[in-house]
Coordinates of C-alpha atoms and ligand atoms in Angstrom, one line a residue:
X1 CA 0.7 15.1 6.8
X2 CA 2.1 12.9 4.0
X3 CA 2.5 9.2 4.8
X4 CA 3.0 5.9 3.1
X5 CA 1.8 2.7 4.5
X6 CA 3.6 -0.5 3.5
X7 CA 3.2 -4.2 4.6
X8 CA 2.8 -7.7 3.2
X9 CA -0.5 -8.7 1.7
X10 CA -3.1 -9.1 4.5
X11 CA -1.2 -7.1 7.1
X12 CA -4.2 -4.8 7.4
X13 CA -3.0 -1.8 5.3
X14 CA -6.4 -0.9 3.9
X15 CA -8.2 -0.9 7.3
X16 CA -5.5 1.1 9.0
X17 CA -5.1 3.5 6.1
X18 CA -8.7 4.6 6.3
X19 CA -8.6 5.2 10.1
X20 CA -5.2 6.9 10.1
X21 CA -6.0 9.1 7.1
X22 CA -9.3 10.2 8.7
X23 CA -7.5 11.1 11.9
X24 CA -5.1 13.4 10.1
X25 CA -7.9 14.7 7.8
X26 CA -6.2 13.6 4.6
X27 CA -7.4 11.3 1.8
X28 CA -6.3 7.6 1.9
X29 CA -5.2 6.8 -1.6
X30 CA -5.2 3.1 -2.2
X31 CA -3.8 1.9 -5.5
X32 CA -5.4 -1.5 -5.0
X33 CA -8.8 0.1 -4.4
X34 CA -8.4 2.4 -7.5
X35 CA -7.5 -0.7 -9.6
X36 CA -10.5 -2.7 -8.2
X37 CA -12.9 0.2 -8.9
X38 CA -11.6 0.3 -12.5
X39 CA -12.0 -3.4 -12.9
X40 CA -15.6 -3.2 -11.6
X41 CA -16.3 -0.2 -13.9
X42 CA -14.8 -2.2 -16.8
X43 CA -12.5 0.7 -17.8
X44 CA -9.5 0.3 -20.1
X45 CA -7.2 0.7 -17.1
X46 CA -9.2 -1.9 -15.2
X47 CA -9.0 -4.4 -18.1
X48 CA -5.2 -3.9 -18.3
X49 CA -4.7 -4.2 -14.5
X50 CA -6.9 -7.2 -13.9
X51 CA -4.7 -9.8 -15.5
X52 CA -1.8 -8.8 -13.3
X53 CA -3.9 -8.6 -10.2
X54 CA -5.6 -12.0 -10.7
X55 CA -2.1 -13.6 -11.1
X56 CA -0.8 -11.9 -7.9
X57 CA 1.7 -9.8 -10.0
X58 CA 2.2 -6.1 -9.8
X59 CA 0.6 -3.9 -12.4
X60 CA 3.5 -2.3 -14.5
X61 CA 5.1 0.8 -13.0
X62 CA 4.2 3.1 -15.9
X63 CA 0.5 2.4 -15.4
X64 CA 0.6 2.6 -11.6
X65 CA 2.8 5.7 -11.5
X66 CA 0.6 7.6 -14.0
X67 CA -2.5 6.8 -12.0
X68 CA -0.9 8.0 -8.7
X69 CA 0.4 11.1 -10.3
X70 CA -3.1 12.1 -11.4
X71 CA -4.5 11.3 -8.0
X72 CA -2.0 13.2 -5.8
X73 CA -2.6 16.3 -8.0
X74 CA -6.3 16.5 -7.2
X75 CA -7.2 19.4 -4.9
X76 CA -8.2 17.2 -1.9
X77 CA -4.6 15.9 -1.7
X78 CA -3.2 19.3 -1.4
X79 CA -3.1 19.4 2.5
X80 CA -1.6 15.9 2.5
X81 CA -2.3 12.2 1.8
X82 CA -1.8 8.7 3.0
X83 CA -0.6 6.3 0.2
X84 CA -1.9 2.8 0.9
X85 CA 0.1 0.3 -1.2
X86 CA 2.3 2.7 -3.1
X87 CA 5.2 2.8 -3.7
X88 CA 5.8 -1.0 -4.0
X89 CA 8.9 -1.0 -6.2
X90 CA 12.2 0.9 -6.2
X91 CA 11.1 2.6 -9.5
X92 CA 7.9 3.7 -7.8
X93 CA 10.0 5.2 -5.0
X94 CA 11.9 7.3 -7.5
X95 CA 8.7 8.4 -9.2
X96 CA 7.1 9.4 -5.9
X97 CA 10.3 11.4 -5.0
X98 CA 9.8 13.3 -8.3
X99 CA 6.1 13.9 -7.6
X100 CA 6.8 15.2 -4.1
X101 CA 9.6 17.5 -5.5
X102 CA 7.2 18.8 -8.1
X103 CA 4.6 19.5 -5.4
X104 CA 7.3 21.2 -3.3
X105 CA 6.8 18.9 -0.4
X106 CA 8.2 15.7 1.3
X107 CA 7.1 12.6 3.2
X108 CA 6.7 12.7 6.9
X109 CA 6.9 9.0 7.5
X110 CA 6.8 5.6 6.0
X111 CA 4.8 3.2 8.2
X112 CA 5.6 -0.5 7.8
X113 CA 3.2 -3.0 9.2
X114 CA 5.0 -6.2 10.2
X115 CA 3.4 -9.6 10.4
X116 CA 4.2 -13.3 10.2
X117 CA 3.4 -14.5 6.7
X118 CA 1.8 -17.8 7.6
X119 CA -0.5 -16.0 9.9
X120 CA -1.4 -13.7 7.0
X121 CA -2.2 -16.5 4.7
X122 CA -4.8 -17.7 7.2
X123 CA -6.2 -14.2 7.5
X124 CA -6.5 -13.7 3.8
X125 CA -8.2 -17.1 3.2
X126 CA -10.8 -15.9 5.8
X127 CA -11.1 -12.6 4.0
X128 CA -11.7 -14.5 0.8
X129 CA -14.9 -16.1 2.3
X130 CA -16.1 -12.6 3.4
X131 CA -15.2 -10.3 0.5
X132 CA -14.8 -12.8 -2.4
X133 CA -11.7 -11.1 -3.8
X134 CA -10.5 -13.0 -6.9
X135 CA -6.8 -12.7 -5.8
X136 CA -7.4 -14.3 -2.4
X137 CA -6.9 -17.9 -3.4
X138 CA -4.1 -19.7 -1.6
X139 CA -1.9 -20.0 -4.7
X140 CA -2.3 -16.3 -5.6
X141 CA -1.8 -15.3 -2.0
X142 CA 1.6 -17.2 -2.0
X143 CA 2.6 -15.5 -5.2
X144 CA 1.6 -12.1 -3.8
X145 CA 3.8 -12.8 -0.8
X146 CA 6.8 -13.7 -3.0
X147 CA 6.4 -10.6 -5.1
X148 CA 6.2 -8.5 -1.9
X149 CA 9.3 -10.1 -0.5
X150 CA 11.3 -9.6 -3.8
X151 CA 10.1 -6.2 -4.8
X152 CA 8.6 -4.3 -1.8
X153 CA 10.5 -5.6 1.3
X154 CA 13.7 -3.9 0.1
X155 CA 11.9 -0.5 0.3
X156 CA 11.9 -0.8 4.1
X157 CA 15.6 -0.4 4.2
X158 CA 15.4 2.6 1.8
X159 CA 13.1 4.5 4.1
X160 CA 15.0 3.4 7.2
X161 CA 18.1 4.9 5.7
X162 CA 16.2 8.2 5.1
X163 CA 15.2 8.2 8.7
X164 CA 11.5 8.0 7.8
X165 CA 10.7 4.4 8.8
X166 CA 8.1 3.7 11.5
X167 CA 7.8 0.0 12.1
X168 CA 4.6 -1.3 13.7
X169 CA 3.5 -4.8 14.8
X170 CA 0.5 -5.5 12.6
X171 CA -0.8 -8.5 14.6
X172 CA -3.6 -7.7 17.0
X173 CA -7.0 -6.0 17.2
X174 CA -7.6 -3.2 14.7
X175 CA -7.8 -0.5 17.4
X176 CA -4.7 -1.8 19.1
X177 CA -2.7 -1.6 15.9
X178 CA -4.1 1.8 15.1
X179 CA -2.9 3.0 18.6
X180 CA 0.5 1.6 17.9
X181 CA 0.7 3.5 14.7
X182 CA -0.2 6.8 16.4
X183 CA 2.2 6.2 19.3
X184 CA 5.0 5.3 16.9
X185 CA 4.4 8.4 14.7
X186 CA 4.4 10.6 17.9
X187 CA 7.7 9.3 19.1
X188 CA 9.3 9.4 15.6
X189 CA 12.6 11.4 15.3
Ligands
AMP1 P1 -3.8 -4.3 -2.5 O1 -5.2 -4.0 -2.5 O2 -2.9 -3.2 -2.1 O3 -3.4 -5.6 -2.0 O4 -3.5 -4.4 -4.1 C1 -4.1 -5.4 -4.9 C2 -3.3 -5.7 -6.2 O5 -3.3 -4.4 -7.0 C3 -1.9 -6.0 -6.1 O6 -1.7 -7.4 -5.9 C4 -1.3 -5.6 -7.4 O7 -1.7 -6.4 -8.5 C5 -2.1 -4.3 -7.7 N1 -1.4 -3.1 -7.1 C6 -1.8 -2.3 -6.0 N2 -0.9 -1.4 -5.7 C7 0.1 -1.5 -6.6 C8 1.4 -0.9 -6.9 N3 1.8 0.2 -6.1 N4 2.2 -1.3 -7.9 C9 1.8 -2.3 -8.7 N5 0.6 -3.0 -8.5 C10 -0.2 -2.6 -7.5

């Protein structure tokens, strides 16, 4: 199973990615988590990524693409993977297409979690209190939404045209949304 999970900031990608990946027995590969681990570990990659993340901007494609390429080539990703938060730009879509071609495989589905953006700002501000993420201030959240709308929302159409899009309502209890994802994947094509 090879899936990508898309959605605006706060739509619950990370939470759903872990459950769905476990269900299919594949690793959940979260670019945001890998960047945050590098920031925490004070690596060179982390130092480079942090200034973009703290501003709510995307980390440049070359850096992100190289990181994902290394990760999907690890042995645990051989049976499949779920990409959480990648691709996020059209250039990343092209790069992922190349990686999949090199691996001799293809995507099974692109899951898009849909949610009202004002509702998401409320959710993210609540998450800021619990997790203390430095990019969860209202100003940065708004910027992350703008960047999503400009650069990532157009990807929904790309995957729809390829017949891979699975759209799921992301508002509701975690278990409810997970079940919607499974139901939607089952009835795909
Ligand atoms: P996330 O945890 O998915 O919300 O990602 C947190 C931050 O990491 C984003 O706001 C970006 O700065 C950076 N990031 C994560 N994934 C990507 C990506 N595919 N391309 C560029 N930047 C990314």
